[in-house]
PDB file of C-alpha atoms and ligand atoms in Angstrom:
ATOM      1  CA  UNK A   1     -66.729 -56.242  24.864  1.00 92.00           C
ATOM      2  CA  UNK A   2     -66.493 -58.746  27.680  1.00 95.00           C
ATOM      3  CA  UNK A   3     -64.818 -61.864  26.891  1.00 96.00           C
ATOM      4  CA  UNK A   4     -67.684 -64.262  28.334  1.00 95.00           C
ATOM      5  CA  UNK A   5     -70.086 -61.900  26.048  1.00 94.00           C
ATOM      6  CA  UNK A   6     -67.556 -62.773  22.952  1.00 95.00           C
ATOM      7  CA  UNK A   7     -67.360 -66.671  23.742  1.00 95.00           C
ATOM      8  CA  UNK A   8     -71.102 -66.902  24.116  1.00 94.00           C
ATOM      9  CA  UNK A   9     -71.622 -65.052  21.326  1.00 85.00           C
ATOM     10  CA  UNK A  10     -70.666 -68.299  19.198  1.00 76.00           C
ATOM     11  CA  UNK A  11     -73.111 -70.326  17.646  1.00 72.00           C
ATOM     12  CA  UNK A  12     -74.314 -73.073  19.456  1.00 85.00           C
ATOM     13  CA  UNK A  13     -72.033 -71.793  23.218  1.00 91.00           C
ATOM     14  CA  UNK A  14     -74.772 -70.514  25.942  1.00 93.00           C
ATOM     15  CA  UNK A  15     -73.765 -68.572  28.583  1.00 92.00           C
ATOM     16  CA  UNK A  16     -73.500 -71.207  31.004  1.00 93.00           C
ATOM     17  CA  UNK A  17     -71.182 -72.658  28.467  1.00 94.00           C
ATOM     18  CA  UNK A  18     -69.301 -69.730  28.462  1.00 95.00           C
ATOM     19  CA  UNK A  19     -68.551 -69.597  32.101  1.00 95.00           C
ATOM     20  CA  UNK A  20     -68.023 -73.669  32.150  1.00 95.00           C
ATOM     21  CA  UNK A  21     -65.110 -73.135  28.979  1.00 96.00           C
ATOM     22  CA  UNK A  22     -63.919 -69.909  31.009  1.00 96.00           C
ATOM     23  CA  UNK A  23     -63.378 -71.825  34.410  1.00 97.00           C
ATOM     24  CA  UNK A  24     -61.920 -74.971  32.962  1.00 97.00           C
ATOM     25  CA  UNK A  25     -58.958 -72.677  31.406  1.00 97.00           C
ATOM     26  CA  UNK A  26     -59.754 -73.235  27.742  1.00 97.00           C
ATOM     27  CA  UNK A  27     -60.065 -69.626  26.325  1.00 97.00           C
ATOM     28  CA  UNK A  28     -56.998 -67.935  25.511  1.00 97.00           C
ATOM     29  CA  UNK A  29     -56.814 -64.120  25.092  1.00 97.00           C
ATOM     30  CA  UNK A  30     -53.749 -63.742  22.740  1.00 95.00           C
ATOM     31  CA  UNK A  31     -52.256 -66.127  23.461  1.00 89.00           C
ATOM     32  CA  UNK A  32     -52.755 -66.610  27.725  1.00 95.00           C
ATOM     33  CA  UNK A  33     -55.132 -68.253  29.441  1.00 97.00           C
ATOM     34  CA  UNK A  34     -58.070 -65.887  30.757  1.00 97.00           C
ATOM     35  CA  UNK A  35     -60.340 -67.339  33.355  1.00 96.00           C
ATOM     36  CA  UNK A  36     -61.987 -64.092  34.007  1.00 96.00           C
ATOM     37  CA  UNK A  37     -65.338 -63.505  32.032  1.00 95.00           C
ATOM     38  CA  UNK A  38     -65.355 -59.899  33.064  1.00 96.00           C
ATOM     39  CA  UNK A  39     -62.578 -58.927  30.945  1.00 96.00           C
ATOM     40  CA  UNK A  40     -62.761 -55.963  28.598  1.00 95.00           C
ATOM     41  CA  UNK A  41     -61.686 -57.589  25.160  1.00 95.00           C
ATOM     42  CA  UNK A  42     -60.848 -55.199  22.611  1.00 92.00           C
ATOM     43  CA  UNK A  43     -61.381 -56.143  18.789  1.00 91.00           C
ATOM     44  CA  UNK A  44     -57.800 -55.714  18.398  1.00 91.00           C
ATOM     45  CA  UNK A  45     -57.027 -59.061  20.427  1.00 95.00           C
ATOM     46  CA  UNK A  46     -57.590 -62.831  19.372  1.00 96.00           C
ATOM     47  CA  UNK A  47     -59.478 -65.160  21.232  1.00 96.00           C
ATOM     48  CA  UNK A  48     -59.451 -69.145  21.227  1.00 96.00           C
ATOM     49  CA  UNK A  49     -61.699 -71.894  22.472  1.00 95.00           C
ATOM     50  CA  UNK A  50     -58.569 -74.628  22.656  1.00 96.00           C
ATOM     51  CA  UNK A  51     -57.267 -74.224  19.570  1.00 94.00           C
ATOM     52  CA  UNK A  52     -60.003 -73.016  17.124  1.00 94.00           C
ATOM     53  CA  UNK A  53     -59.850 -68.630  17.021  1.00 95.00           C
ATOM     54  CA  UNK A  54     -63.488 -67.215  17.289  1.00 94.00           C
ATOM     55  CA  UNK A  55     -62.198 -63.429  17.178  1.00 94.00           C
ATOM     56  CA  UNK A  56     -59.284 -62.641  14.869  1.00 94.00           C
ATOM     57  CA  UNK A  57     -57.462 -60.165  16.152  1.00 93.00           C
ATOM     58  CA  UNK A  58     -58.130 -56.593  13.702  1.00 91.00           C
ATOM     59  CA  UNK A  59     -55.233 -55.315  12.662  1.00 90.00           C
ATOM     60  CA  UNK A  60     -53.758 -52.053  14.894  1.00 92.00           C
ATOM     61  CA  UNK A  61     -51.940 -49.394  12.703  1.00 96.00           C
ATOM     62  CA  UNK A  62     -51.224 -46.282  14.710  1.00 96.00           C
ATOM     63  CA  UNK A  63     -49.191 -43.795  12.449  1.00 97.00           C
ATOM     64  CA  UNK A  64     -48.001 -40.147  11.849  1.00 98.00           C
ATOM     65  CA  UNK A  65     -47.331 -38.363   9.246  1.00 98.00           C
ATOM     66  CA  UNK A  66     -46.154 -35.069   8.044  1.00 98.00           C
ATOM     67  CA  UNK A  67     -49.183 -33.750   6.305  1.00 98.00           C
ATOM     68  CA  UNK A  68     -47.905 -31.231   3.101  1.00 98.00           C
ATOM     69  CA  UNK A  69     -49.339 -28.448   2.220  1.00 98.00           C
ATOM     70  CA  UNK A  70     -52.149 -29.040  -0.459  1.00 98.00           C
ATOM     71  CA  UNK A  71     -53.199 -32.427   0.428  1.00 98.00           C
ATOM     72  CA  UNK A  72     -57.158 -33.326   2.062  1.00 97.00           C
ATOM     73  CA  UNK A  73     -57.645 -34.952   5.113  1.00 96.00           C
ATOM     74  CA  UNK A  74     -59.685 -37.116   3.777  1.00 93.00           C
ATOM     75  CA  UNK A  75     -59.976 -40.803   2.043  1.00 90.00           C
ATOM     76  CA  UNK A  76     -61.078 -39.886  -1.538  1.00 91.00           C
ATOM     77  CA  UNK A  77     -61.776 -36.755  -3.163  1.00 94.00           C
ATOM     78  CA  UNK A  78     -61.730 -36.048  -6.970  1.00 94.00           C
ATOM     79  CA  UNK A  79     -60.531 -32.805  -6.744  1.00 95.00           C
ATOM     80  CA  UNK A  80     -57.377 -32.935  -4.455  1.00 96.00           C
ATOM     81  CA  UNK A  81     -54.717 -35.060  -3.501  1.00 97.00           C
ATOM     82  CA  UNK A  82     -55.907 -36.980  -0.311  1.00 98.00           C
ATOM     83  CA  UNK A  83     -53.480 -37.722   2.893  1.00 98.00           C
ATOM     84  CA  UNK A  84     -54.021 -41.388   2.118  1.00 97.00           C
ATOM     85  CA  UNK A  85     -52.454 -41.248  -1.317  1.00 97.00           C
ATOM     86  CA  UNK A  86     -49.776 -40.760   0.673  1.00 97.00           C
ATOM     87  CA  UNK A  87     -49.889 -43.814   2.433  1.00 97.00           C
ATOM     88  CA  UNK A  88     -48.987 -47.544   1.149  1.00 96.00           C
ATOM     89  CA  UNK A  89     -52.082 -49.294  -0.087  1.00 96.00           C
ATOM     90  CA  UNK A  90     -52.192 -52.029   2.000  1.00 95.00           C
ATOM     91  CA  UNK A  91     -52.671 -50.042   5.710  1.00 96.00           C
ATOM     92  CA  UNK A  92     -55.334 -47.426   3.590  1.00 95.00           C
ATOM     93  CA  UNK A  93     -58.642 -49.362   4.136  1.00 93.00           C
ATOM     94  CA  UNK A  94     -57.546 -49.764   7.692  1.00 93.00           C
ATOM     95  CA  UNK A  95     -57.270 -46.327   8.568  1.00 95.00           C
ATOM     96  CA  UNK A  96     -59.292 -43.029   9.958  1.00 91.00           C
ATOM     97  CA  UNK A  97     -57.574 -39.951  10.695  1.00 94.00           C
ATOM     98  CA  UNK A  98     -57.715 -38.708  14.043  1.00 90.00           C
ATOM     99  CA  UNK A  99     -57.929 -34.686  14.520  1.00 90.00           C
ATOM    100  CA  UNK A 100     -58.109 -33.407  10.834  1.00 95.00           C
ATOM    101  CA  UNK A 101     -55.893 -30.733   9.347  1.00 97.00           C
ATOM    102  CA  UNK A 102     -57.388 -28.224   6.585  1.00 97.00           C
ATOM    103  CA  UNK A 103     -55.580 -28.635   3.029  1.00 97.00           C
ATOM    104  CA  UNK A 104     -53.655 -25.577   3.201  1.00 97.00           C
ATOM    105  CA  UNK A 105     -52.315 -26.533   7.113  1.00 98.00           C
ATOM    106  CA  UNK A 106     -49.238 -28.991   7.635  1.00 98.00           C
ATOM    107  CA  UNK A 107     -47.468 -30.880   9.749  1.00 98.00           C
ATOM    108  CA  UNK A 108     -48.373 -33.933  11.896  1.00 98.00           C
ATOM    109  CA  UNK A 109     -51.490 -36.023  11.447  1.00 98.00           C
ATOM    110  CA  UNK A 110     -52.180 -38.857  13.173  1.00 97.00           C
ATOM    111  CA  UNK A 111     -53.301 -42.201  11.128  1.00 97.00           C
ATOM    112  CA  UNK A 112     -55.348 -45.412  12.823  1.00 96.00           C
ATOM    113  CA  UNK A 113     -56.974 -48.080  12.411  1.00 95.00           C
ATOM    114  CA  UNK A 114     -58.162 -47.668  15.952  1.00 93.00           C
ATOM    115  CA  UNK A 115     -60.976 -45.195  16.516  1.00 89.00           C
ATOM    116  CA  UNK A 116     -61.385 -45.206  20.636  1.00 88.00           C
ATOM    117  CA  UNK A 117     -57.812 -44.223  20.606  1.00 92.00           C
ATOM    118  CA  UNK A 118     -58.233 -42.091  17.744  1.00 91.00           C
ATOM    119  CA  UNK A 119     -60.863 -39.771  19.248  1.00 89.00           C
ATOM    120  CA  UNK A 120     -59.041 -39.487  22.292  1.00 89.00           C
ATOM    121  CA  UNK A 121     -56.451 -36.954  20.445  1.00 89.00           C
ATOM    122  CA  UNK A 122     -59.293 -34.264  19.825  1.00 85.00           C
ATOM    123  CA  UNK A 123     -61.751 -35.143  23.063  1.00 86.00           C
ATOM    124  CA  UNK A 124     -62.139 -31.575  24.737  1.00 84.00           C
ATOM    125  CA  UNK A 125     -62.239 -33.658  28.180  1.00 88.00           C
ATOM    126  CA  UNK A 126     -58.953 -35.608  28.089  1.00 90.00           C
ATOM    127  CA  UNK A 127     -57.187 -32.646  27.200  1.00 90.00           C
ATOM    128  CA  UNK A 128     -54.442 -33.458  25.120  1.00 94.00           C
ATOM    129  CA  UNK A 129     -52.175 -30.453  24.372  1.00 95.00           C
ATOM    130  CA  UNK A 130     -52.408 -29.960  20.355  1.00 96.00           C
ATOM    131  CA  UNK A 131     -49.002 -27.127  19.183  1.00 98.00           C
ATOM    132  CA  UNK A 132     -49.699 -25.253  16.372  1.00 98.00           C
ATOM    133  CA  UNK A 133     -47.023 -22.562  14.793  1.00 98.00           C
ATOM    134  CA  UNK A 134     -48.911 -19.892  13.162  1.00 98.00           C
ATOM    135  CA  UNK A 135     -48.767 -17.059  11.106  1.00 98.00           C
ATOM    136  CA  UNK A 136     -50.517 -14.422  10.402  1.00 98.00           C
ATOM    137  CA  UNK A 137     -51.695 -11.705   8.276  1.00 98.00           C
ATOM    138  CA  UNK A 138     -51.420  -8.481  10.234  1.00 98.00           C
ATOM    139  CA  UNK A 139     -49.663  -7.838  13.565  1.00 98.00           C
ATOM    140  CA  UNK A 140     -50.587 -10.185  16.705  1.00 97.00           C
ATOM    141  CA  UNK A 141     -52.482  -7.565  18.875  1.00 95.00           C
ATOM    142  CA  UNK A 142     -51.499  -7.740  22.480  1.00 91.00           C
ATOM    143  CA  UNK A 143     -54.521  -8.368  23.880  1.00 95.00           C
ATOM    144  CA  UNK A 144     -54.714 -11.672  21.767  1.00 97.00           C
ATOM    145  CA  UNK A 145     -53.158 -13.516  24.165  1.00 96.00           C
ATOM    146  CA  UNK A 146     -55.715 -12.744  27.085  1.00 97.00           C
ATOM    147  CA  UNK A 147     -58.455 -13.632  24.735  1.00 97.00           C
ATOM    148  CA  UNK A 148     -57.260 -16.810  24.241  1.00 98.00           C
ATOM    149  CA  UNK A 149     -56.988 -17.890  27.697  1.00 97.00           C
ATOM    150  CA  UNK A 150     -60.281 -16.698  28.542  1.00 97.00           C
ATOM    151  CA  UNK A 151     -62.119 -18.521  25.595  1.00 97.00           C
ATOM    152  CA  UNK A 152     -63.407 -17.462  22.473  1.00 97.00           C
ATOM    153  CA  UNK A 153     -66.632 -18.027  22.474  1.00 97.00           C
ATOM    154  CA  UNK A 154     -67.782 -19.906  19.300  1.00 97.00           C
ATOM    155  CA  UNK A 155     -71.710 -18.762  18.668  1.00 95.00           C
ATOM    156  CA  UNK A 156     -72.811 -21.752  16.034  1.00 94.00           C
ATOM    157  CA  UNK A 157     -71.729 -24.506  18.396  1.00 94.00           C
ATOM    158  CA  UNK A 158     -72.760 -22.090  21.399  1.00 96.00           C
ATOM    159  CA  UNK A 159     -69.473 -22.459  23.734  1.00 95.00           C
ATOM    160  CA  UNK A 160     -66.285 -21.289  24.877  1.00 96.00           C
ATOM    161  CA  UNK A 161     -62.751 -22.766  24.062  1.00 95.00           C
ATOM    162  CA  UNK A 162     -60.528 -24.260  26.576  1.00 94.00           C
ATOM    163  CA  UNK A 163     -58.169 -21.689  27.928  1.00 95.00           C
ATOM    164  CA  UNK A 164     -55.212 -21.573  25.134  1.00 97.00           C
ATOM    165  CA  UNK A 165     -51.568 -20.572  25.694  1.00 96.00           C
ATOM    166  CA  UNK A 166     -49.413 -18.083  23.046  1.00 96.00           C
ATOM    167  CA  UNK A 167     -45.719 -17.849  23.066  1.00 97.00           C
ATOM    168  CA  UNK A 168     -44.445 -15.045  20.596  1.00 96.00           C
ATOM    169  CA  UNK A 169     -42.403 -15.948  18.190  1.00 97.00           C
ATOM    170  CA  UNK A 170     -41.888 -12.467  15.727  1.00 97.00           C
ATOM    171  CA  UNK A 171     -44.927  -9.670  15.017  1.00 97.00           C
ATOM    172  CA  UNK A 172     -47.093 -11.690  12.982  1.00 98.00           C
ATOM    173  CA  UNK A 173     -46.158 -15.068  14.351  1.00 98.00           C
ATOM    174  CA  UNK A 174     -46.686 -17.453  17.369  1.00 98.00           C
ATOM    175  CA  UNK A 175     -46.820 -20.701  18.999  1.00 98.00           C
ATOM    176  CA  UNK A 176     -50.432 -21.564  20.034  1.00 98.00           C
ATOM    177  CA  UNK A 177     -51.184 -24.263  22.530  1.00 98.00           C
ATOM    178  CA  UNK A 178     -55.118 -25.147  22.225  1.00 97.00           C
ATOM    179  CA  UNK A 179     -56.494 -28.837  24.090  1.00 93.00           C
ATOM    180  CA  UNK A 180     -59.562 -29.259  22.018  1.00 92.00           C
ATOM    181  CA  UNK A 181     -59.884 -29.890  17.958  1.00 90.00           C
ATOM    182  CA  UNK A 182     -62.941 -27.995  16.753  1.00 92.00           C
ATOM    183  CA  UNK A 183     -63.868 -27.012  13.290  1.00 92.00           C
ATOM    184  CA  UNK A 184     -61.394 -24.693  12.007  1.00 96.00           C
ATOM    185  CA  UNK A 185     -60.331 -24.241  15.262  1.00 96.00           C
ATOM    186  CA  UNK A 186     -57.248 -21.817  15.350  1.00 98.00           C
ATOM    187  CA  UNK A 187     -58.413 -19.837  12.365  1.00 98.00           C
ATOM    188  CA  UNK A 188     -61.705 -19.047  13.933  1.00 98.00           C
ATOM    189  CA  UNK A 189     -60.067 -17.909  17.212  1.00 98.00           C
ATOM    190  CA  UNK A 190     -57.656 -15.301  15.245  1.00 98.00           C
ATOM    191  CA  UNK A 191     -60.880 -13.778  12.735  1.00 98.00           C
ATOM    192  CA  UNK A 192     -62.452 -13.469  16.757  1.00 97.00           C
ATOM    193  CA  UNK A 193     -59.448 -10.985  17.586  1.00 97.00           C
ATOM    194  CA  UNK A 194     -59.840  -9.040  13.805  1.00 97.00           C
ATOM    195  CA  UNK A 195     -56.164 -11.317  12.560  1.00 98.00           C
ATOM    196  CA  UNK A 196     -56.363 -14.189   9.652  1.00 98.00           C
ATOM    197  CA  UNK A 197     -53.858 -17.496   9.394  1.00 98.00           C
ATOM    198  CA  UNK A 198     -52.010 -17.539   6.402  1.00 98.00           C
ATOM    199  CA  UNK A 199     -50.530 -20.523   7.444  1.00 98.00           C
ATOM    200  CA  UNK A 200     -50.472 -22.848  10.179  1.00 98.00           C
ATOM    201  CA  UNK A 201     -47.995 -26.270  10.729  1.00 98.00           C
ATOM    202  CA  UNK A 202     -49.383 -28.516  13.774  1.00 98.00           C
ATOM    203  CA  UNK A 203     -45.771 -29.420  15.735  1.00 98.00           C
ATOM    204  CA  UNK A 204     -47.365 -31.644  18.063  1.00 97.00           C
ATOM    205  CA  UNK A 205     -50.093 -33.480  19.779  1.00 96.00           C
ATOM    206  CA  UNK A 206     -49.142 -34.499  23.785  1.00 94.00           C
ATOM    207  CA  UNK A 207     -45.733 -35.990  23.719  1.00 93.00           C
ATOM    208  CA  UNK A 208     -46.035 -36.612  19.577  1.00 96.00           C
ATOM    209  CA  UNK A 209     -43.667 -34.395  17.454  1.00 96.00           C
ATOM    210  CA  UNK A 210     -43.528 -34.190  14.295  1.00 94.00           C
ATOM    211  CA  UNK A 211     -39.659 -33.450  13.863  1.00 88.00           C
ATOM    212  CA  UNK A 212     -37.601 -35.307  11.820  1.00 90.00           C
ATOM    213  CA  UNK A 213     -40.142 -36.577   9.315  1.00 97.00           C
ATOM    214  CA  UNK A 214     -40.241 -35.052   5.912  1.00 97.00           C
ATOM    215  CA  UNK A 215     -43.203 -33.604   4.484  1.00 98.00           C
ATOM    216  CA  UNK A 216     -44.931 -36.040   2.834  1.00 98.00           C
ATOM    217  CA  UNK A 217     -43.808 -39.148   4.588  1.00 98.00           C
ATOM    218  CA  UNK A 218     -45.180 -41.139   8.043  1.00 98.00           C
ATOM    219  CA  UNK A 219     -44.017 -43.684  10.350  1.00 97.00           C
ATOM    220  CA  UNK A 220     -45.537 -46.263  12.497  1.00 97.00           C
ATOM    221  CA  UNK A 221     -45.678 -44.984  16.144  1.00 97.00           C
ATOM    222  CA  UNK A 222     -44.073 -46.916  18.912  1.00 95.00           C
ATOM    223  CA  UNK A 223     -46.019 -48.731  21.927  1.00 93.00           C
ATOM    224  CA  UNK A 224     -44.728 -45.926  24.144  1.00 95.00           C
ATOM    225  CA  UNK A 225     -45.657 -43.244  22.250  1.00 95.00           C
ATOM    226  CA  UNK A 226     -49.281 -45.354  21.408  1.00 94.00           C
ATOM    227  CA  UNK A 227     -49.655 -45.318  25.498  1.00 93.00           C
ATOM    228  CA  UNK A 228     -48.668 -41.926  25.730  1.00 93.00           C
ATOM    229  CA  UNK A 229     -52.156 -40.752  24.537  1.00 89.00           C
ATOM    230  CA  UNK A 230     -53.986 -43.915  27.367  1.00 75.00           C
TER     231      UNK A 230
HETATM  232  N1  LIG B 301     -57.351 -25.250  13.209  1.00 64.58           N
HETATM  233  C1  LIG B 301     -57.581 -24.772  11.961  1.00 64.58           C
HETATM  234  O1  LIG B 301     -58.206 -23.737  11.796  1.00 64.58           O
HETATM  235  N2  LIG B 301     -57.116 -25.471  10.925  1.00 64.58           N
HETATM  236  C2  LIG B 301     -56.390 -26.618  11.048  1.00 64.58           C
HETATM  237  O2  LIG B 301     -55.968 -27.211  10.062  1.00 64.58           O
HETATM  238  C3  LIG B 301     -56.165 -27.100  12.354  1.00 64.58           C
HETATM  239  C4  LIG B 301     -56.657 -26.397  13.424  1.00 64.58           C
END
């Protein structure tokens, strides 16, 4: 929101107000002065008149963990163990999960408490490379790999995916590169060439790996790796 929008928002401050407080130097945006009404404030900042905070900043949790096999992406479920279960109590009511993995899938999931950011991981536009190993029931056929860069075309949601990229890895295994997160995704592309996952372990998601972290246990992301994904 614009920061003139979030000062004048306050009881009893009218725009005029707003731009009088703004110009005289008494709003602070985290901490600095900001004499510019125009700028984009994000509900992750804090902003002051003088000394008195009219936005607290929301807390930003941007995490990743190694999703085991067996556990939901979800937040509750009475059935199965949920990803968040897995996560200390404090940071759960924070969080969303941003590009889900099915229960029987593993490997890195991405945790926030910040949703723009969050969707940016599975947007087909932006693009963001998402590495899956996978294996599969019967031989990979060779023309597999040409279907996948031309698209599958997925009738229910009436489109084609993004070109994807395979890299062999043994006769019923590969590395699949897809830049979209659809429902089901990879397992729907390999039932479209006649094949069927048996099991699939996300590496990586742009420049975010997964290595190193056991199954079962996350780790907050740093700045650089939060800007990595813009
Ligand atoms: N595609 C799938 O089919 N399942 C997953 O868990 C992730 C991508």
């Amino acid at each position: 929101m614009k920061l003139s929008r979030i000062v004048s928002n306050q009881n009893g401050v009218s725009r005029r107000q707003a731009n009088q407080l703004l110009a005289a130097g008494r709003i602070r945006v985290d901490d600095s002065v900001c004499l510019d009404g125009q700028q984009e404030v994000t509900r992750f900042q804090q902003v002051c008149i003088d000394d008195t905070v009219i936005q607290q900043a929301a807390p930003a949790y941007y995490l990743m963990l190694n999703k085991p096999h067996g556990y939901l992406s979800a937040t509750v479920d009475d059935q199965h163990p949920t990803v968040m279960e897995l996560i200390e109590p404090e940071l759960r009511p924070h969080l969303h999960i941003g590009g889900r993995l099915d229960r029987a899938s593993t490997g890195l999931l991405i945790l926030s408490s910040d949703g723009v950011w969050s969707r940016r991981l599975t947007e087909p536009a932006v693009k963001i490379p998402k590495v899956y190993r996978v294996t599969t029931a019967y031989a990979i056929s060779p023309e597999t790999e040409d279907r996948f860069r031309e698209g599958i075309w997925f009738e229910y949601e009436q489109l084609r995916t993004s070109p994807a990229s395979l890299e062999p890895l043994g006769e019923r295994e590969v590395r699949l590169t897809i830049y979209e997160g659809r429902y089901h995704q990879v397992k729907r592309m390999f039932h479209a060439v006649g094949n069927r996952v048996t099991s699939l372990h996300r590496e990586s998601m742009g420049g975010l790996t997964v290595d190193g972290l056991e199954p079962g246990s996350y780790r907050h992301l740093s700045a650089q790796e939060v800007s990595s994904i813009g």
